[in-house]
Coordinates of C-alpha atoms and ligand atoms in Angstrom, one line a residue:
X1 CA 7.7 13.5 -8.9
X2 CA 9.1 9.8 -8.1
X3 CA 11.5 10.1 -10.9
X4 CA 13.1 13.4 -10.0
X5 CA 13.3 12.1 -6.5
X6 CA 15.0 8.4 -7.6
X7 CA 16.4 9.2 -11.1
X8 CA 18.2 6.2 -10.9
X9 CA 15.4 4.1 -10.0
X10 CA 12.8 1.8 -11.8
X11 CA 9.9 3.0 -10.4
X12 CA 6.5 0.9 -11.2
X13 CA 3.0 2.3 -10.9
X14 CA -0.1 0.4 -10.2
X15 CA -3.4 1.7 -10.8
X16 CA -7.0 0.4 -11.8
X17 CA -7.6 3.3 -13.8
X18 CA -6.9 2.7 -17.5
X19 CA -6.6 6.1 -18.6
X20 CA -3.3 6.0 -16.3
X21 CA -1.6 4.1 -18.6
X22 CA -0.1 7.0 -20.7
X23 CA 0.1 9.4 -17.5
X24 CA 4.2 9.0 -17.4
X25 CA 5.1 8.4 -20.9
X26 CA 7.6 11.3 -20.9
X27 CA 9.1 9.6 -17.8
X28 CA 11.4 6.5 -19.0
X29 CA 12.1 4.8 -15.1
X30 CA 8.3 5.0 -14.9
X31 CA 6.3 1.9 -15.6
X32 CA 2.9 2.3 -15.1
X33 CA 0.7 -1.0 -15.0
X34 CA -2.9 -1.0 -15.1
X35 CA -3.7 -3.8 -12.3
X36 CA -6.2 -4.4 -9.1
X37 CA -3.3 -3.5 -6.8
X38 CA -5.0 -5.9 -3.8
X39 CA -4.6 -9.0 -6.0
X40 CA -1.9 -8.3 -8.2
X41 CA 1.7 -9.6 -6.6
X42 CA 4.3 -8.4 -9.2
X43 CA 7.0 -10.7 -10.4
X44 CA 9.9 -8.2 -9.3
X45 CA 10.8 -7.9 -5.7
X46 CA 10.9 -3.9 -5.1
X47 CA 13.2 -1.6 -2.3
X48 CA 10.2 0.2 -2.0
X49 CA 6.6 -0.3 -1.9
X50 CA 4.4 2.7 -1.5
X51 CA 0.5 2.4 -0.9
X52 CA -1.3 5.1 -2.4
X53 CA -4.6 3.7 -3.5
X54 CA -8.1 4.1 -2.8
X55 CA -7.0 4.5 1.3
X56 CA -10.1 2.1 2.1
X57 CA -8.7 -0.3 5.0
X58 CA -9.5 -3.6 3.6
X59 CA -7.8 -2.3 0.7
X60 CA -5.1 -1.8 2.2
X61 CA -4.7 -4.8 4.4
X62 CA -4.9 -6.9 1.1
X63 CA -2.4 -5.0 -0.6
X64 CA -0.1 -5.3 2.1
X65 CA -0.6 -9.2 2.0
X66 CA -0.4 -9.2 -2.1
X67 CA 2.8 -7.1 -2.3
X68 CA 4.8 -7.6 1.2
X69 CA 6.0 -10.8 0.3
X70 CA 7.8 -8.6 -2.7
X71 CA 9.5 -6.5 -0.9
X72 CA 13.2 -7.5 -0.3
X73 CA 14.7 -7.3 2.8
X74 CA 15.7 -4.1 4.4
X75 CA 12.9 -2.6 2.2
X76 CA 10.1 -0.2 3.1
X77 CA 6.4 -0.6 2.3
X78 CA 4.3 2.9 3.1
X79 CA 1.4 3.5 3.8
X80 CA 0.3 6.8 3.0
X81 CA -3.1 9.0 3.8
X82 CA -4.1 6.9 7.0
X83 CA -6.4 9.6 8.2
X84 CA -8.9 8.5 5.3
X85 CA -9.6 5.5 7.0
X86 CA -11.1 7.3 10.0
X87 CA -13.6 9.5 8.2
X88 CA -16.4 7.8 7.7
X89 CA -17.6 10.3 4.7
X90 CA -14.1 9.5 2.9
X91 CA -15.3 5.7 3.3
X92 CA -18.7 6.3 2.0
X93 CA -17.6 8.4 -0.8
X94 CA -14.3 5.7 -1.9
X95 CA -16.6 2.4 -2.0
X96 CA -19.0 4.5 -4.5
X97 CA -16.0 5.3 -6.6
X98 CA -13.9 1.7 -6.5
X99 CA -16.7 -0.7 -7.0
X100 CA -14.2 -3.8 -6.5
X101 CA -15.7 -7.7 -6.0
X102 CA -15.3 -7.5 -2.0
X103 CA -17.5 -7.0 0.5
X104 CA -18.3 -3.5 1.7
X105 CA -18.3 -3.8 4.9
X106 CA -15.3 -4.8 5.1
X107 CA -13.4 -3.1 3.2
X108 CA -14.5 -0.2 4.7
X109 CA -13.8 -1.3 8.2
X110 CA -10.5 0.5 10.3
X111 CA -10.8 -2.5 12.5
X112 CA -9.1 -5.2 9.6
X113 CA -6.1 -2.1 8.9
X114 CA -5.5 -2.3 13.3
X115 CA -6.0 -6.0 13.5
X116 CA -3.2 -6.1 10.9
X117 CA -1.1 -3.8 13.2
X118 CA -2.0 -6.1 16.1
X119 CA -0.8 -8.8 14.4
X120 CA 2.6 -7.3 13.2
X121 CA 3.1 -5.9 16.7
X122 CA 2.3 -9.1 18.5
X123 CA 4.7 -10.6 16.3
X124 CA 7.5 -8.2 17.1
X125 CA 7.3 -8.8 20.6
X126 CA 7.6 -12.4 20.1
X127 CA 10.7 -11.7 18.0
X128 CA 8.2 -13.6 15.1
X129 CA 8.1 -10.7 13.1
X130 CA 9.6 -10.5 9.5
X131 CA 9.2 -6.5 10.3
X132 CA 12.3 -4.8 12.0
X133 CA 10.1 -1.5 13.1
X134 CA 6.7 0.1 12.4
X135 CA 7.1 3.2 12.6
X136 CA 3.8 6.1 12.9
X137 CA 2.9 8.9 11.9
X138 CA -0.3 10.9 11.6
X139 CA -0.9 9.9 8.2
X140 CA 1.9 7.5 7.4
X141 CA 3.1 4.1 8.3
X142 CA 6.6 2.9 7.7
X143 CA 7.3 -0.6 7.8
X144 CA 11.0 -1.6 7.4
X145 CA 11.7 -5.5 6.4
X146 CA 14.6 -7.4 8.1
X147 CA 18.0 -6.9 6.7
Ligands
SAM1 C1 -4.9 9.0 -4.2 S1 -4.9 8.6 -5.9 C2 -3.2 8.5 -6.2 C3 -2.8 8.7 -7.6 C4 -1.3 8.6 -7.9 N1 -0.8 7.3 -7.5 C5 -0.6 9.7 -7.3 O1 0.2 9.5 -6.4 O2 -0.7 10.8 -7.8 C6 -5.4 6.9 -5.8 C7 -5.2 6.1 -7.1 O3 -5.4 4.8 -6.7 C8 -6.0 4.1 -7.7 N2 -6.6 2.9 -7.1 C9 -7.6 2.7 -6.2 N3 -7.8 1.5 -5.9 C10 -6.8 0.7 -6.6 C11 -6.5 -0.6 -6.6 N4 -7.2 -1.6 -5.9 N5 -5.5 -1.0 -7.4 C12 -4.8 -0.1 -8.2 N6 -5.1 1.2 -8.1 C13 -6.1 1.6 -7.3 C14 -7.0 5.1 -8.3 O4 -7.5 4.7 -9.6 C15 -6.3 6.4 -8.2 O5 -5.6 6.7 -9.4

């Protein structure tokens, strides 16, 4: 699907899951690289950074902090499937499935994804922020980087 939409593109996959390796071999501006995606900053800086992995919200708080940084400015990160980290038998049924070295409280806990938020729109007020907008949706985040 990413490569029809950005033919053009180099698109890079992370994923935990070795058997992904092979998933996009037909797909030449698909790299897929089989890495913790919450501890593994990439040496390329990206347009786009999308956040489709296990939807628990200590995951993605420290994927966020692992890949923003790599982001270049005016670029997007998204976060996709935020629902998951309101239902509690999503949470449950994700920690059983991605048994990473963190604690499981935590990771499981919406209050690190909206203290993140807080910070980020605390930091926008104050004109701190390296974000230009975040914008909501019912499942989605989109973050834009300054230009
Ligand atoms: C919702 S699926 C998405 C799969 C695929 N990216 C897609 O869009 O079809 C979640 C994927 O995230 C991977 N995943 C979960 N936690 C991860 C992590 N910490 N680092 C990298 N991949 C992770 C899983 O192995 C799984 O393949």
């Amino acid at each position: 699907m990413w490569s029809a939409f950005f033919p053009t593109a180099k698109v890079v996959g992370l994923d935990v899951n070795e058997e992904c390796k092979d998933v996009c071999a037909d797909n030449p501006n698909i790299e897929i690289r089989i890495a913790d995606a919450t501890r593994a900053p990439q040496p390329e800086l990206f347009d786009i950074i999308l956040d489709e992995g296990s939807h628990l919200s200590g995951h993605i708080v420290q994927s966020y902090k692992t890949h923003w940084p790599r982001l270049k400015p005016g670029g997007f990160y998204i976060i996709e499937d935020l629902a998951c980290t309101r239902d509690r038998d999503y949470g449950i049924a994700a920690l059983a499935v991605y048994r990473l070295p963190v604690t499981k409280t935590r990771m499981a806990l919406r209050s690190t994804l909206m203290k993140l938020f807080d910070d980020e729109l605390r930091a926008l007020d104050r004109g701190q922020s390296e974000c230009e907008f975040c914008h909501f949706y019912q499942e989605l985040c989109i973050i834009r980087k300054r230009a």
